[in-house]
Coordinates of C-alpha atoms in Angstrom, one line a residue:
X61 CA 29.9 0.0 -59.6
X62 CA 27.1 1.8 -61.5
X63 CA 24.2 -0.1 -63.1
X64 CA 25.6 1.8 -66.7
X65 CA 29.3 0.4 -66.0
X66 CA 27.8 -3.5 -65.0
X67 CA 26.3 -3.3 -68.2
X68 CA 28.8 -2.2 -70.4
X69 CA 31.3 -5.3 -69.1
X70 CA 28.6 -7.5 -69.5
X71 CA 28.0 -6.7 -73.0
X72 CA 31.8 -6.7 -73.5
X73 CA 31.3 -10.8 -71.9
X74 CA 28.6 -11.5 -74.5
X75 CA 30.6 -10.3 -77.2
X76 CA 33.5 -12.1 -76.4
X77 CA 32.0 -15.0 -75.3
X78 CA 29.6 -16.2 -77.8
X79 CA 28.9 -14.5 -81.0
X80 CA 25.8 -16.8 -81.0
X81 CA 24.0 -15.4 -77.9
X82 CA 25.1 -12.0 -78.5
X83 CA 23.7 -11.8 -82.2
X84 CA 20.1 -13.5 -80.5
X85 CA 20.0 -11.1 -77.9
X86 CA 20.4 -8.3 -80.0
X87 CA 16.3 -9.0 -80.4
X88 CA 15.4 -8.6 -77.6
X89 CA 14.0 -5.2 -76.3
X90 CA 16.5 -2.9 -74.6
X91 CA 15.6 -3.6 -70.6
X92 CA 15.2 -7.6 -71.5
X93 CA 18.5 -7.4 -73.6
X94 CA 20.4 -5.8 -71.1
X95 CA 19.2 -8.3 -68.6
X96 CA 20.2 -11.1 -70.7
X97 CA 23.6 -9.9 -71.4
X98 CA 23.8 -9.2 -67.1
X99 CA 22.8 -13.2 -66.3
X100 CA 25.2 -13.7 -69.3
X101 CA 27.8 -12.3 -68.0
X102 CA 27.6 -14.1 -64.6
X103 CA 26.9 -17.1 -66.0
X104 CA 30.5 -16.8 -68.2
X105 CA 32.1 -16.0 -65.3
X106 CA 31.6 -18.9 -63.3
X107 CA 32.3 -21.4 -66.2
X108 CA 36.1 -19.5 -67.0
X109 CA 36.5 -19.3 -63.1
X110 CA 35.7 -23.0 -62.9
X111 CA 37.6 -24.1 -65.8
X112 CA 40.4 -21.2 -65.6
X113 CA 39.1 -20.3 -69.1
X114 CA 39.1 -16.6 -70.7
X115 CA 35.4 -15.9 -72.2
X116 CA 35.3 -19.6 -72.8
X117 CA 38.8 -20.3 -74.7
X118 CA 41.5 -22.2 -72.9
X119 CA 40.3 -24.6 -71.2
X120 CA 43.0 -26.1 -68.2
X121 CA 43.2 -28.7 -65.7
X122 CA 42.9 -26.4 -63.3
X123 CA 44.5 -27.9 -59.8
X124 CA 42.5 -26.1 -57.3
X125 CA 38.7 -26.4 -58.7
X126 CA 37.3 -26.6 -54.9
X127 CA 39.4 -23.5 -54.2
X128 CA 37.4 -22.0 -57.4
X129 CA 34.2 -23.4 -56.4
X130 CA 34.2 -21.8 -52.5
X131 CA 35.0 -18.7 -54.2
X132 CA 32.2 -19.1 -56.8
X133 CA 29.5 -19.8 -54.3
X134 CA 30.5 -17.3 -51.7
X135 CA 30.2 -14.3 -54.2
X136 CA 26.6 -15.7 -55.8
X137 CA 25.5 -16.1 -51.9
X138 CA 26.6 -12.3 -51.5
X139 CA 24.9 -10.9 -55.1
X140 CA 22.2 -13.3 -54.1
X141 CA 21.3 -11.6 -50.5
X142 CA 21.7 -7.7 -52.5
X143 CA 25.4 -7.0 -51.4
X144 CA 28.0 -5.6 -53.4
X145 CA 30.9 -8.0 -54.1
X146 CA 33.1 -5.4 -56.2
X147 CA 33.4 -7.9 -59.2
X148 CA 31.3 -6.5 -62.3
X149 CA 29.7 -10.2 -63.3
X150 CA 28.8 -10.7 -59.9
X151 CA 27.4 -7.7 -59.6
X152 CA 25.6 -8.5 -62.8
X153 CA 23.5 -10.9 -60.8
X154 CA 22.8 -9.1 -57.9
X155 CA 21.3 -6.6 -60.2
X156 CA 19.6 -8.8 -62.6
X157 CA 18.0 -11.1 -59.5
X158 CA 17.0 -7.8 -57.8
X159 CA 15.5 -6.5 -60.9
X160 CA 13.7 -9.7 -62.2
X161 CA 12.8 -11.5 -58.6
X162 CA 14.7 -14.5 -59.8
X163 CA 14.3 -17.3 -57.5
X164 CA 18.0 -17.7 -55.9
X165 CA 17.8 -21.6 -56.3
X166 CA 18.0 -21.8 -59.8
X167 CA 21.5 -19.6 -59.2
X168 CA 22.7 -22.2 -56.2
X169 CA 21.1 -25.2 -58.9
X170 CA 24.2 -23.7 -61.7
X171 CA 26.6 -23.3 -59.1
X172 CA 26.1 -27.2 -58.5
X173 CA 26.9 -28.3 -62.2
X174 CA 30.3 -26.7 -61.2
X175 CA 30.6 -28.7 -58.2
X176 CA 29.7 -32.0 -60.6
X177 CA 32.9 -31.1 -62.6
X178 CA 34.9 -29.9 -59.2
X179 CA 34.5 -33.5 -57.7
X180 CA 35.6 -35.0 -61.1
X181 CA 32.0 -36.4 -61.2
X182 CA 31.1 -38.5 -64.6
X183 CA 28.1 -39.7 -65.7
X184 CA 27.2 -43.3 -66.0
X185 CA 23.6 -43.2 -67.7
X186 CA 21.6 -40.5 -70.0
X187 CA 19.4 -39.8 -66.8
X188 CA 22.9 -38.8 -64.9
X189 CA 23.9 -36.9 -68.7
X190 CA 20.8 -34.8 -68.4
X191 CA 21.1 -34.1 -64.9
X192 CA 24.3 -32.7 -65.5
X193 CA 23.0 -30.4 -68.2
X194 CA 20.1 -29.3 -66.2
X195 CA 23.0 -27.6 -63.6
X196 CA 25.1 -25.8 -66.5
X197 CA 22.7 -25.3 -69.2
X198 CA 18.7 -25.9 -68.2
X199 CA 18.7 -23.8 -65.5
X200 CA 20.4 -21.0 -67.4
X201 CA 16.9 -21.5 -69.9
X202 CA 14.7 -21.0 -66.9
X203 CA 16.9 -18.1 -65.3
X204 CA 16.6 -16.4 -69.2
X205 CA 13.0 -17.1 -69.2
X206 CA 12.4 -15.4 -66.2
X207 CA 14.4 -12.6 -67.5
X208 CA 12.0 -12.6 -70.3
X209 CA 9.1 -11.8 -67.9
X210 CA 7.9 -15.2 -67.0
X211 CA 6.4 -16.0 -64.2
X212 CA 8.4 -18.3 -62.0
X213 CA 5.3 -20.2 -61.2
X214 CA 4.8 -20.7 -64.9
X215 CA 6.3 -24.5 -64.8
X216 CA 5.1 -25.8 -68.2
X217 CA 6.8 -22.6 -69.7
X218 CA 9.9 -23.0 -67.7
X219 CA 10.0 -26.5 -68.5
X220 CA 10.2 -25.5 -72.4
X221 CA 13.3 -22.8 -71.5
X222 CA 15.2 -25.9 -69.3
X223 CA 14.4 -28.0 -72.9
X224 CA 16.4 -25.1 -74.9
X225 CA 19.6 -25.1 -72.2
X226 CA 19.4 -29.0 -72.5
X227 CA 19.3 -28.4 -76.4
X228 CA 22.6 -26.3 -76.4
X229 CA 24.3 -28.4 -73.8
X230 CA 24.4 -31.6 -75.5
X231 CA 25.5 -29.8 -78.8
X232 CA 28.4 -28.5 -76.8
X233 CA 29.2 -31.7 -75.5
X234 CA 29.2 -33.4 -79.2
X235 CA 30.7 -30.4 -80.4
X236 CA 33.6 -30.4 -78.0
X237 CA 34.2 -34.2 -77.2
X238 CA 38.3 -33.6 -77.9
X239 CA 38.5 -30.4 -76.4
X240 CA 37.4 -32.1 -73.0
X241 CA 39.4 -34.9 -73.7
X242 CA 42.3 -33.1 -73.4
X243 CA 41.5 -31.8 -69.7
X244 CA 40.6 -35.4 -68.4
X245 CA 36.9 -34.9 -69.3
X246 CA 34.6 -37.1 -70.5
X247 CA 30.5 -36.3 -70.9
X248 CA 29.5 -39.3 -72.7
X249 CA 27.5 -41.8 -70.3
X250 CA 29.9 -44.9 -69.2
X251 CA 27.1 -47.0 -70.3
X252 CA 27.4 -45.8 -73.3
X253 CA 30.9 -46.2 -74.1
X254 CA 31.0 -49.7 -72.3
X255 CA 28.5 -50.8 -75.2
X256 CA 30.3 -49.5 -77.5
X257 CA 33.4 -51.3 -76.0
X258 CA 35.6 -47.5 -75.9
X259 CA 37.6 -46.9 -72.8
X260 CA 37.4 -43.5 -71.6
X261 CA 41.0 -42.9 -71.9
X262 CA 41.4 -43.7 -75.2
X263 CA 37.9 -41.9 -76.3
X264 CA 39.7 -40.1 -79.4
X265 CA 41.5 -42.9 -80.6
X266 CA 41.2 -43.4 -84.3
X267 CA 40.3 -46.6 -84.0
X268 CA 37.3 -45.7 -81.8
X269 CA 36.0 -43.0 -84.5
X270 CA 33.5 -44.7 -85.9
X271 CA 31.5 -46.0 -82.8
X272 CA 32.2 -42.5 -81.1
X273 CA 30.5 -41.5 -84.2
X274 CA 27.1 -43.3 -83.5
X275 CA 27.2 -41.8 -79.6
X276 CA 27.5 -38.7 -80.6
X277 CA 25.1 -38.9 -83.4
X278 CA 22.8 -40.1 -80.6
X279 CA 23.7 -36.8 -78.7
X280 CA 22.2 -34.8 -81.3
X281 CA 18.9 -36.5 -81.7
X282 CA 18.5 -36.2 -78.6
X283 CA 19.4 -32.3 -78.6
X284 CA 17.1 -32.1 -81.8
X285 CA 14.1 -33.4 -79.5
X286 CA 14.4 -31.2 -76.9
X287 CA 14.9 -28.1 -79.3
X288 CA 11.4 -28.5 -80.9
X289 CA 10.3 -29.4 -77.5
X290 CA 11.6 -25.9 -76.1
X291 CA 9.7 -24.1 -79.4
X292 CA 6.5 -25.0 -77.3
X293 CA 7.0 -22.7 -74.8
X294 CA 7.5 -19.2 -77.1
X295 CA 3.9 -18.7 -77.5
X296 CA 3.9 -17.6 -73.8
X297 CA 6.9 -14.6 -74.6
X298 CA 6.6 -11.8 -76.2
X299 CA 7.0 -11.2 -80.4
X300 CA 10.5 -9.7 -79.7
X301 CA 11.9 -12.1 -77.2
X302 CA 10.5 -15.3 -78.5
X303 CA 12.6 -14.0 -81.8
X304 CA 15.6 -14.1 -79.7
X305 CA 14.8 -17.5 -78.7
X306 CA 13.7 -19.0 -81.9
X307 CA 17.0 -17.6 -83.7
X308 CA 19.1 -19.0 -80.6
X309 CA 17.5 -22.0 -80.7
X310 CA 18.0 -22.0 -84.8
X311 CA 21.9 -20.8 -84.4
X312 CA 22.5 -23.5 -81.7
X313 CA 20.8 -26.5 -83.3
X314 CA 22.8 -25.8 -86.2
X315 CA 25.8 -26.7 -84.6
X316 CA 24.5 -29.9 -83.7
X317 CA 23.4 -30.8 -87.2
X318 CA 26.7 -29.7 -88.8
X319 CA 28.5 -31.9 -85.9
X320 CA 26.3 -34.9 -87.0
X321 CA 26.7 -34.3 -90.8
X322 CA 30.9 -34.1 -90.5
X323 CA 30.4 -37.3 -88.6
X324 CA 34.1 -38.8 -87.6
X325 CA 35.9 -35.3 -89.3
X326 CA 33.5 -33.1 -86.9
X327 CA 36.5 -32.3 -84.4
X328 CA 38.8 -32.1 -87.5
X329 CA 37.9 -28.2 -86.1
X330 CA 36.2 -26.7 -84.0
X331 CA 32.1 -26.4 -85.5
X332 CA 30.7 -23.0 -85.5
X333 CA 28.1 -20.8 -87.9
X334 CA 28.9 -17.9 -89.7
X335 CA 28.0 -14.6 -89.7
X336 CA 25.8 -15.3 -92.8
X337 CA 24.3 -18.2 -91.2
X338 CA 23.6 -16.1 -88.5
X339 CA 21.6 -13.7 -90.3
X340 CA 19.7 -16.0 -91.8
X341 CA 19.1 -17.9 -88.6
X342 CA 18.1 -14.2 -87.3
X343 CA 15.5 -14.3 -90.7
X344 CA 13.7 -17.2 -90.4
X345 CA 13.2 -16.8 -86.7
X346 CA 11.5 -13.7 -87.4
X347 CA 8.9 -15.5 -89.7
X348 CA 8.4 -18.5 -87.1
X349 CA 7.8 -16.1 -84.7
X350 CA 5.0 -14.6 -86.1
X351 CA 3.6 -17.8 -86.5
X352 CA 4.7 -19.0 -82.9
X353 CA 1.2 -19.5 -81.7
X354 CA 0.8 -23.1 -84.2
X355 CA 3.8 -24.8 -81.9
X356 CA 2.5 -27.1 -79.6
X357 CA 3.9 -28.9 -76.9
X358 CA 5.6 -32.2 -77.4
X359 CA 7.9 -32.8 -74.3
X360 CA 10.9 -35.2 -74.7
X361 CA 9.7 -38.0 -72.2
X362 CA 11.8 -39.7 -69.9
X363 CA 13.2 -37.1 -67.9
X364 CA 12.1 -34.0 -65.7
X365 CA 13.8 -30.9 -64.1
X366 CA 14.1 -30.6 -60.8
X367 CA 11.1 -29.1 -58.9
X368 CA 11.9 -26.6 -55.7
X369 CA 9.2 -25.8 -53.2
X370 CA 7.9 -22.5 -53.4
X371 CA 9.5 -20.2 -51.3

């Protein structure tokens, strides 16, 4: 497959599969955007192979996940090492890693959130939570930043990008609490729910709303935190692509707040911004981003990603 054609699927994927990162990386400059939409578009894949979900709708009990997860890592290992593997978001990866010397252990670190969900693994504490969304979501932020033209040595900048995946991730999970629900899933820490007294089975139960209603609200503080915290690390990007990143982070974190203002109707359906919000997101990013050298860094303490030796 030509460069051109991986492209053009990937920013079919983008549009597709989240209006929210497609109008952000509209932003970006043309080589960076392109390279967004390729990790994108590899990225999606693995999460509707995983979850046998089309651009992210549908979500199944899928009854072969290690089946799906053999199949995931052997095509990564292949795209990883520079071959071709015939599928266009796989292909998407061996391009973009090729192109943007991403380190290939932040590709095998996403590939093990999958195997978290494969194995049916829950977590039991916030540490566990945030490992979790380190795998499917922080790592993405470092992957983007690198994308972006940071340099993988960079850690403190990194850091900030793994804050804005862990952002997005626990806005998901509050976001789509009944969604997983229905598949068997359940994000919330066990600790959590046990002091809350809410067995996981009957998580959606209305008689449970109004204690499931103070986790998740917790959820989103939390995300809050760690979306300033990721602001900190624009100053070290570009005008363009720390616009992207500041109207992402803008589009995102108002999902989060709309899920914590609904309160117990917030899976009444499902939370999303409109194309209006969007815009205006997209406006007032451009402003902070001028201004981006006044953020400062203010890390949400208590947790750390996972460091790799250098290569």
């Amino acid at each position: 497959m030509t460069r051109d054609a991986v492209v053009k699927a990937a920013r079919v994927s983008i549009a597709r599969g989240s209006r929210s990162f497609a109008a952000a990386s509209k932003l970006f400059d043309k080589p960076t955007r392109e390279r967004a939409w390729l990790l994108y578009s590899w990225c999606r894949a693995c999460d509707d192979i995983a979850d046998g979900q089309d651009h992210g709708h549908g979500m199944t009990a899928v009854d072969d996940p290690l089946a799906r997860l053999a199949r995931l890592g052997t095509l990564t290992e292949l795209a990883l090492a520079g071959q071709a593997t015939g599928e266009a978001p796989f292909e998407a990866l061996r391009i973009v890693a090729a192109e943007t010397g991403l380190p290939h252990h932040f590709a095998r670190d996403h590939i093990a959130g999958f195997a978290l969900d494969a194995e049916g693994w829950r977590p039991g504490t916030e540490d566990d939570l945030l490992r979790y969304c380190y795998h499917v979501a922080g790592v993405v932020g470092c992957m983007m930043a690198v994308v972006m033209g940071v340099d993988p040595a960079d850690e403190a900048t990194l850091d900030r990008a793994c804050d804005l995946g862990l952002a997005f991730q626990l806005a998901n999970i509050a976001r789509d609490i009944d969604e997983d629900a229905g598949v068997g899933r359940c994000y919330l820490p066990t600790d959590w729910l046990a002091e809350k007294d809410i067995p996981p089975a009957e998580l959606m139960a209305p008689a449970h709303r109004p204690a499931l209603t103070e986790l998740v609200a917790r959820l989103t503080t939390r995300a809050a935190l760690f979306e300033q915290s990721a602001r900190a690390g624009t100053p070290a990007l570009g005008f363009r692509s720390a616009w992207a990143v500041l109207a992402a982070a803008k589009i995102y974190g108002d999902i989060g707040r709309k899920v914590a203002t609904l309160g117990g109707h917030a899976w009444d359906r499902r939370v999303t911004t409109s194309a209006g919000e969007k815009l205006a997101a997209i406006l007032i990013a451009w402003q902070q981003a001028r201004r981006r050298g006044a953020y400062r860094s203010t890390p949400v303490g208590g947790w750390a990603r996972p460091r790799h030796p250098a290569a």
